Coordinates of C-alpha atoms and ligand atoms in Angstrom, one line a residue:
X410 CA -72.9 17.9 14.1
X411 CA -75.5 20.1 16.2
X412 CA -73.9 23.3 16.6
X413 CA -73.4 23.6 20.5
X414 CA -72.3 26.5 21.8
X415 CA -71.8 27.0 25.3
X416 CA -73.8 25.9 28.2
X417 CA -75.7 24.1 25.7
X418 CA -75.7 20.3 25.7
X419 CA -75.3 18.2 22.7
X420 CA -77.2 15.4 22.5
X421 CA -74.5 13.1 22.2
X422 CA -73.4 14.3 25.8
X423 CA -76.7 13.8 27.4
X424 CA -77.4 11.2 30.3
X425 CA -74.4 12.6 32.4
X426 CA -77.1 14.2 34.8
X427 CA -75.5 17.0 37.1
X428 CA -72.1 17.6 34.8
X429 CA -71.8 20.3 31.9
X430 CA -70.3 18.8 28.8
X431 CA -67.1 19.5 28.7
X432 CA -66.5 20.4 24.7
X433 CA -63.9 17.5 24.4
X434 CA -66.3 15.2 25.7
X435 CA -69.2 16.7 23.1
X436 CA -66.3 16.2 20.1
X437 CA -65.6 13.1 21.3
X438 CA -69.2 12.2 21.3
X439 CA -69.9 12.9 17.8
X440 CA -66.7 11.9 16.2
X441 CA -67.8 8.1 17.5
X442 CA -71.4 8.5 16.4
X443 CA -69.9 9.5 12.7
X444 CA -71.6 12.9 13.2
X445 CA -70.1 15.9 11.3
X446 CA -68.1 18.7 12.5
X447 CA -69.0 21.5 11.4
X448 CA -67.0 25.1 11.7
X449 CA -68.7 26.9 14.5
X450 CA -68.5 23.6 16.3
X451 CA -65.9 23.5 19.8
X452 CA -62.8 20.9 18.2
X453 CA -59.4 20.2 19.5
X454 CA -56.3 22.8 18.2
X455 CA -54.9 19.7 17.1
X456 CA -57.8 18.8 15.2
X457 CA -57.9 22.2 13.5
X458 CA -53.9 22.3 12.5
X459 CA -53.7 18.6 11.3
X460 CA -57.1 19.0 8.8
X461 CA -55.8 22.9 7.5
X462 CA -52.6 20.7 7.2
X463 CA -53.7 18.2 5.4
X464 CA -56.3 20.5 3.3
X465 CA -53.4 22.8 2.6
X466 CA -51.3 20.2 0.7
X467 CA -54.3 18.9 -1.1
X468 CA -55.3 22.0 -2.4
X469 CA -51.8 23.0 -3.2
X470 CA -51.6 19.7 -5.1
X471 CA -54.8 20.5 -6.9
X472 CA -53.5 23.4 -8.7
X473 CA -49.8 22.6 -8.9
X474 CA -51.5 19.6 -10.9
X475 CA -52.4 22.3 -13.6
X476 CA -48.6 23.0 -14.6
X477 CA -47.7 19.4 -15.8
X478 CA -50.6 18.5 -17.9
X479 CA -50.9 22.4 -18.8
X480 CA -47.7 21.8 -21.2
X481 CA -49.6 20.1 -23.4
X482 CA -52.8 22.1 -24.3
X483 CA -51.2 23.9 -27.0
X484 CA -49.7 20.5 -28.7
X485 CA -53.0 18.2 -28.2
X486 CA -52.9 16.0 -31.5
X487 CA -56.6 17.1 -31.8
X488 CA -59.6 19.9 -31.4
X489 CA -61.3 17.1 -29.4
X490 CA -58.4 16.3 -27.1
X491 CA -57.8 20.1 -26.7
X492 CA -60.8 21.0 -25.0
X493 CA -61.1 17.6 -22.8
X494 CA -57.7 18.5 -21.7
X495 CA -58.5 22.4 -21.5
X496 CA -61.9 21.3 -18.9
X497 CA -59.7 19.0 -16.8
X498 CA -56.9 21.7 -16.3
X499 CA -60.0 24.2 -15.6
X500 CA -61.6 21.2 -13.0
X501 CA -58.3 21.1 -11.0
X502 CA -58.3 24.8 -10.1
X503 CA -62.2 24.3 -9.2
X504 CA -60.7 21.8 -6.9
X505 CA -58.0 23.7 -5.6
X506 CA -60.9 26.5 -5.0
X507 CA -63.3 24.3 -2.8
X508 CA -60.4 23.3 -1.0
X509 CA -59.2 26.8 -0.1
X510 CA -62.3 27.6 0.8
X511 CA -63.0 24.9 3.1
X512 CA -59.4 25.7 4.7
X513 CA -61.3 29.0 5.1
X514 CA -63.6 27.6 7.1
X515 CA -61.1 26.7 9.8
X516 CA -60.0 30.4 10.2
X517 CA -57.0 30.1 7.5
X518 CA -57.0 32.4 4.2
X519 CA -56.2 31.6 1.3
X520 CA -53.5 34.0 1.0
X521 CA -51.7 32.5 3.9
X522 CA -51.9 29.2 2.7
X523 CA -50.5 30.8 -0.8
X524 CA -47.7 32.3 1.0
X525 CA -46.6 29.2 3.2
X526 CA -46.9 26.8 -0.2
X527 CA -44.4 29.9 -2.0
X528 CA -42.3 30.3 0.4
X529 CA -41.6 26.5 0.7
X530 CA -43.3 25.8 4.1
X531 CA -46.1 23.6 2.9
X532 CA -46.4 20.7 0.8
X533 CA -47.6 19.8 -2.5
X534 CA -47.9 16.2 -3.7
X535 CA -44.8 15.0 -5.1
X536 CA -46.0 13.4 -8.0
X537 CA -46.1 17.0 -9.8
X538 CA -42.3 17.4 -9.3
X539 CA -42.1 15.0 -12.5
X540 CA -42.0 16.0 -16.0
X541 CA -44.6 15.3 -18.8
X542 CA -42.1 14.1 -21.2
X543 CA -44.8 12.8 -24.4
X544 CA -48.4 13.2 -25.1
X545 CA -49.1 10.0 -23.6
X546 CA -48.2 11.2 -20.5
X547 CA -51.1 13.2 -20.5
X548 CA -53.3 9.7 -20.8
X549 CA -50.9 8.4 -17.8
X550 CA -51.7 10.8 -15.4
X551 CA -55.5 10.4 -16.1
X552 CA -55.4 7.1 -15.2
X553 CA -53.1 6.8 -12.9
X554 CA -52.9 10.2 -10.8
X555 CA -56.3 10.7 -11.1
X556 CA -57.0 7.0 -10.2
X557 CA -54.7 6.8 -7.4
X558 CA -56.6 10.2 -5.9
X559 CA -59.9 9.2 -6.2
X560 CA -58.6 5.8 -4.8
X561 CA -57.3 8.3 -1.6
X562 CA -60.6 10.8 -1.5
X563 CA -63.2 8.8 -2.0
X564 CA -63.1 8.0 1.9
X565 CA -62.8 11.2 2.1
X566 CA -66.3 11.9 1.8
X567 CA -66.7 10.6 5.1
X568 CA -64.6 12.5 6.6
X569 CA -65.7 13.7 10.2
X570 CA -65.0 17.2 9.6
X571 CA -67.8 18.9 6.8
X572 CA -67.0 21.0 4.9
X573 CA -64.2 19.2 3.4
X574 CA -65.9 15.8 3.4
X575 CA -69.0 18.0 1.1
X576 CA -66.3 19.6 -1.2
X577 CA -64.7 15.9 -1.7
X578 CA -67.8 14.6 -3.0
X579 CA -67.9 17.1 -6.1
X580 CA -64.5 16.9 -6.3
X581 CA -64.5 12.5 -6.4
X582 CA -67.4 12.8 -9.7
X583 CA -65.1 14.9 -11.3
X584 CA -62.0 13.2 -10.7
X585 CA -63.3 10.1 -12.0
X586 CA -64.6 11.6 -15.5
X587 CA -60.7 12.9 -15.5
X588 CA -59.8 8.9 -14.8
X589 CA -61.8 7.9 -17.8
X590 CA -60.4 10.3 -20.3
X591 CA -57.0 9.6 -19.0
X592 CA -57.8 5.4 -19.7
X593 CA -59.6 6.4 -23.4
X594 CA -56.5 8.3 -24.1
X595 CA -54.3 5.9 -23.8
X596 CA -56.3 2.8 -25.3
X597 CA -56.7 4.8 -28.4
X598 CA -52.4 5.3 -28.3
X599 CA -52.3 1.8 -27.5
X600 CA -54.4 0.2 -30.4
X601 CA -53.0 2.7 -32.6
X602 CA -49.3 2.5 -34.7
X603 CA -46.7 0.7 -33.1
X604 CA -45.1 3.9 -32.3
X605 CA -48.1 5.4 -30.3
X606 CA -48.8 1.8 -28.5
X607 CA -45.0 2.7 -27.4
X608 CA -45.0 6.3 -26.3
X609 CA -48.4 4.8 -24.1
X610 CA -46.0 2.1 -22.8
X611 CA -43.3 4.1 -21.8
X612 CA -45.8 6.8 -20.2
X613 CA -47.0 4.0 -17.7
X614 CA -43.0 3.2 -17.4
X615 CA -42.5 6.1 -16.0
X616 CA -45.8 7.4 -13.8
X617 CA -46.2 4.0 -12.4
X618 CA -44.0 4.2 -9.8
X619 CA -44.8 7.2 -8.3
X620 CA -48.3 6.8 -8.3
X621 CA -47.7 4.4 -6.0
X622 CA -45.8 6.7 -3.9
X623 CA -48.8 9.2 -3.7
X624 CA -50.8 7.2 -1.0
X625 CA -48.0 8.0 1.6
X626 CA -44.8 6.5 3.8
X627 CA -45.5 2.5 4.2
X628 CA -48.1 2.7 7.8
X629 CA -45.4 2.1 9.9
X630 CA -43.8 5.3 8.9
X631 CA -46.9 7.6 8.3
X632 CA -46.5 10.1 11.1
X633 CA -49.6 11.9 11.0
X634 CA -51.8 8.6 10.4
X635 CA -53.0 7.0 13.3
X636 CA -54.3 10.1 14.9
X637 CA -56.4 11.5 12.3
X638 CA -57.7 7.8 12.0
X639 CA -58.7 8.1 15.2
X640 CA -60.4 11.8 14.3
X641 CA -62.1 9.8 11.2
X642 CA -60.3 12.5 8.7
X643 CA -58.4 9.6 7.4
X644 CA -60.5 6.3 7.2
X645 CA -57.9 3.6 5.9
X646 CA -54.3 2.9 6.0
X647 CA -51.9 4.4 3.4
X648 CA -50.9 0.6 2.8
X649 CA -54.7 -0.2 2.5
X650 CA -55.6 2.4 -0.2
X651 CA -52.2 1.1 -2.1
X652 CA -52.9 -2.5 -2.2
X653 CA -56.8 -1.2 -3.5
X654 CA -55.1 1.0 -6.1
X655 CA -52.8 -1.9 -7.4
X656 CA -55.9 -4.3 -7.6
X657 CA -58.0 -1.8 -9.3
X658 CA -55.1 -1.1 -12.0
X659 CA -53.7 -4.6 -12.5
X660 CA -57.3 -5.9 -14.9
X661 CA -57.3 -2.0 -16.3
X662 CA -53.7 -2.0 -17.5
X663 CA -54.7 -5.3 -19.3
X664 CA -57.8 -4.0 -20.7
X665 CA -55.2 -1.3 -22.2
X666 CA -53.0 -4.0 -23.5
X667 CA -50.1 -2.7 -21.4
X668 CA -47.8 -3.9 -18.8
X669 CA -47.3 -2.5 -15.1
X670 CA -43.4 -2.4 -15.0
X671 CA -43.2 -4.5 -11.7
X672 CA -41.7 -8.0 -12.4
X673 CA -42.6 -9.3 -9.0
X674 CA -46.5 -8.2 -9.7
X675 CA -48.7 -11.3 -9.3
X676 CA -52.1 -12.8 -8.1
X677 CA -51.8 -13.8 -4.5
X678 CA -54.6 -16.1 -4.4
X679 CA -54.3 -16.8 -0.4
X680 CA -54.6 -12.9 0.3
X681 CA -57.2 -12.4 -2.3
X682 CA -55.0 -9.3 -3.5
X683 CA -52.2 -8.6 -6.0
X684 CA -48.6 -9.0 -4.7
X685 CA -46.1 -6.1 -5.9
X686 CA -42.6 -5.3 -5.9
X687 CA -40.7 -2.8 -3.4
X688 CA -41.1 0.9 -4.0
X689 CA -38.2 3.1 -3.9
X690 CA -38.8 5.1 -0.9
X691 CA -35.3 6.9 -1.1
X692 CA -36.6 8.1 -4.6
X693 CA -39.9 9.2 -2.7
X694 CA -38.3 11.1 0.4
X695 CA -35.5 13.0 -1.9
X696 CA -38.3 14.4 -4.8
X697 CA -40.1 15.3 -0.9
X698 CA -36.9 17.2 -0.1
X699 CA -37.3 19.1 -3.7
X700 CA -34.9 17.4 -5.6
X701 CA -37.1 15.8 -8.0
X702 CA -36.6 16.8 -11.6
X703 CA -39.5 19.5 -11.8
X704 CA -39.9 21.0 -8.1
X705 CA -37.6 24.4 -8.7
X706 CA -39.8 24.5 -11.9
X707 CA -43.4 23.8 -10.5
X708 CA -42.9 27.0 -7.5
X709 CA -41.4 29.5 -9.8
X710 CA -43.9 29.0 -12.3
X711 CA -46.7 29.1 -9.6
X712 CA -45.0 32.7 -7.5
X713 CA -45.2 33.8 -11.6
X714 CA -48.7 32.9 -11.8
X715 CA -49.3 34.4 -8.8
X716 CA -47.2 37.8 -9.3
X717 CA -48.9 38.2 -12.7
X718 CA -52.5 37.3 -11.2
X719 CA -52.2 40.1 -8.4
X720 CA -53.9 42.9 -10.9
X721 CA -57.1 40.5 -11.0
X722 CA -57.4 39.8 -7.8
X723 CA -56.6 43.7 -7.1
X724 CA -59.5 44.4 -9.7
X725 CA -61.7 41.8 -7.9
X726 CA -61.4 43.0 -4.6
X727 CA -62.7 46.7 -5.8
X728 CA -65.0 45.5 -7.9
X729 CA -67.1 43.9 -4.6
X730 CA -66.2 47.0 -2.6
X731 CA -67.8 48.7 -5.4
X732 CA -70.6 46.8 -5.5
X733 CA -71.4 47.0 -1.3
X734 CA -70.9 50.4 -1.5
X735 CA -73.5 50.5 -4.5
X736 CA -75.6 47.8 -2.5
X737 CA -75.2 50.4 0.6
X738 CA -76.3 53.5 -1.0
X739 CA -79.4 51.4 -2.3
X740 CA -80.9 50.7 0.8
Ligands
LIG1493 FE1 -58.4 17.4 -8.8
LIG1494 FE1 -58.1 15.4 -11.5

């Protein structure tokens, strides 16, 4: 969007001769012609809570993502696997940093959004509050978690709002390598002993489910939807991205040779789309409350992280005093 400060007219407003734009009407204007805000722009205080909401919990999500798949970088069955798993874990605080930073952008710091997500006042996604029980869970959540959030962020990219919708778009290439490992992982467990093809089988048992889950409440229950539809942060329905999800998975889980546990999963050939069993939404909105198996688990290990990462930050912070004060003396 055209920055537009005041008294200025954007072009979107023009051909209402004698009135001054009023900065709603200017929003308004380029939110329908698909134009980007950008942070010096005028926008609604709605606007800016509901997108440092929903940035928040995605980039608390990012790097509460580390801690599950973290567990198993010391017991990768190979060099190989150790170091794809080691750049993915590295790739998800990258995320979590972009995302920050585009929160940033909106007038929020980092360290608030640090200290709402500690003290338990904002959200993660609840898909981390499960445990990584086997190896193959690490292949799971590859191909699932990852899948299901590319599935969500790719639309992203158009968001109306800029800075996030330009940090989604790094964000989507490298999600999408972290989908493919996840798939090659778990093909080579599934062609290999009986007892791997298992372990893979019993992964997708378990993180099925609840990747499901991650695209949201059913529409009709999805509070925050409709509104930031109409503000083009959100571009489909949380029902819409599901049903893509499902008929993305359905030929890739029989690429892998494995089964989607969902009995009533089948071709609907009059929809065009793949039919699919009821999700356990009381299972959904009490892991949401923090009684899932790993939530206690996922904030004390992230206020330890934190605690034990204040001396870099600390060290950080004097080291760019440091170097203004150096850059000062200088000129
Ligand atoms: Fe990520
Ligand atoms: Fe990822």
């Amino acid at each position: 969007m055209t920055a537009v400060t005041e008294g200025q007219t954007h072009p979107a407003a023009e051909g209402r001769a004698g009135t001054a734009p009023d900065p709603q009407t200017v929003f308004d204007a380029a939110v329908a012609a698909d134009e980007r805000i950008e942070p010096r722009d005028w926008m609604p205080d709605a606007y800016r809570a509901s997108l440092v909401r929903q940035i928040a919990q995605h980039a608390h999500s990012e790097i509460i993502g580390m801690q599950p798949e973290a567990n198993w970088i010391t017991r990768a069955p190979s060099l190989r696997r150790k170091a794809i798993l080691m750049a993915k874990v590295q790739d998800e605080a990258g995320h979590g940093l972009y995302l920050y930073s585009a929160a940033e952008t909106l007038g929020t710091s980092r360290e608030e959004l640090l200290d709402k997500l500690h003290a338990g006042r904002q959200k993660y996604s609840s898909i981390f509050n499960y445990p990584t029980l086997t190896w193959a869970d690490v292949g799971a959540i590859g191909w699932l978690v990852d899948g299901a959030a590319i599935t969500n962020q790719v639309p992203i990219c158009r968001c109306s709002y800029g800075p996030y919708a330009r940090a989604m778009v790094r964000i989507c290439k490298e999600e999408s390598f972290h989908q493919r490992q996840g798939f090659e992982s778990l093909l080579a467990l599934s062609r290999g002993t009986p007892e791997q093809h298992a372990m893979a089988q019993d992964a997708v048992n378990r993180w099925w489910w609840p990747s499901l889950m991650m695209f949201g409440p059913p529409d009709d229950e999805s509070s925050h939807s409709a509104q930031s539809m109409q503000w083009k942060i959100k571009r489909h329905s949380n029902d819409e991205l599901r049903q893509r999800f499902v008929d993305i998975a359905v030929p890739q889980a029989e690429a892998l040779g494995l089964t989607l546990p969902d009995p009533d999963l089948r071709w609907n050939e009059e929809r065009g789309h793949h039919d699919f069993g009821a999700i356990d939404w009381a299972e959904f909105r009490d892991v949401l409350k923090g009684n899932g198996p790993c939530n206690d688990q996922r904030i004390t290990q992230r206020r330890r992280a934190h605690e034990e990462g204040a001396w870099v930050r600390d060290a950080a912070a004097a080291h760019a005093s440091k170097h203004r004060q150096n850059q000062g003396e200088a000129a």
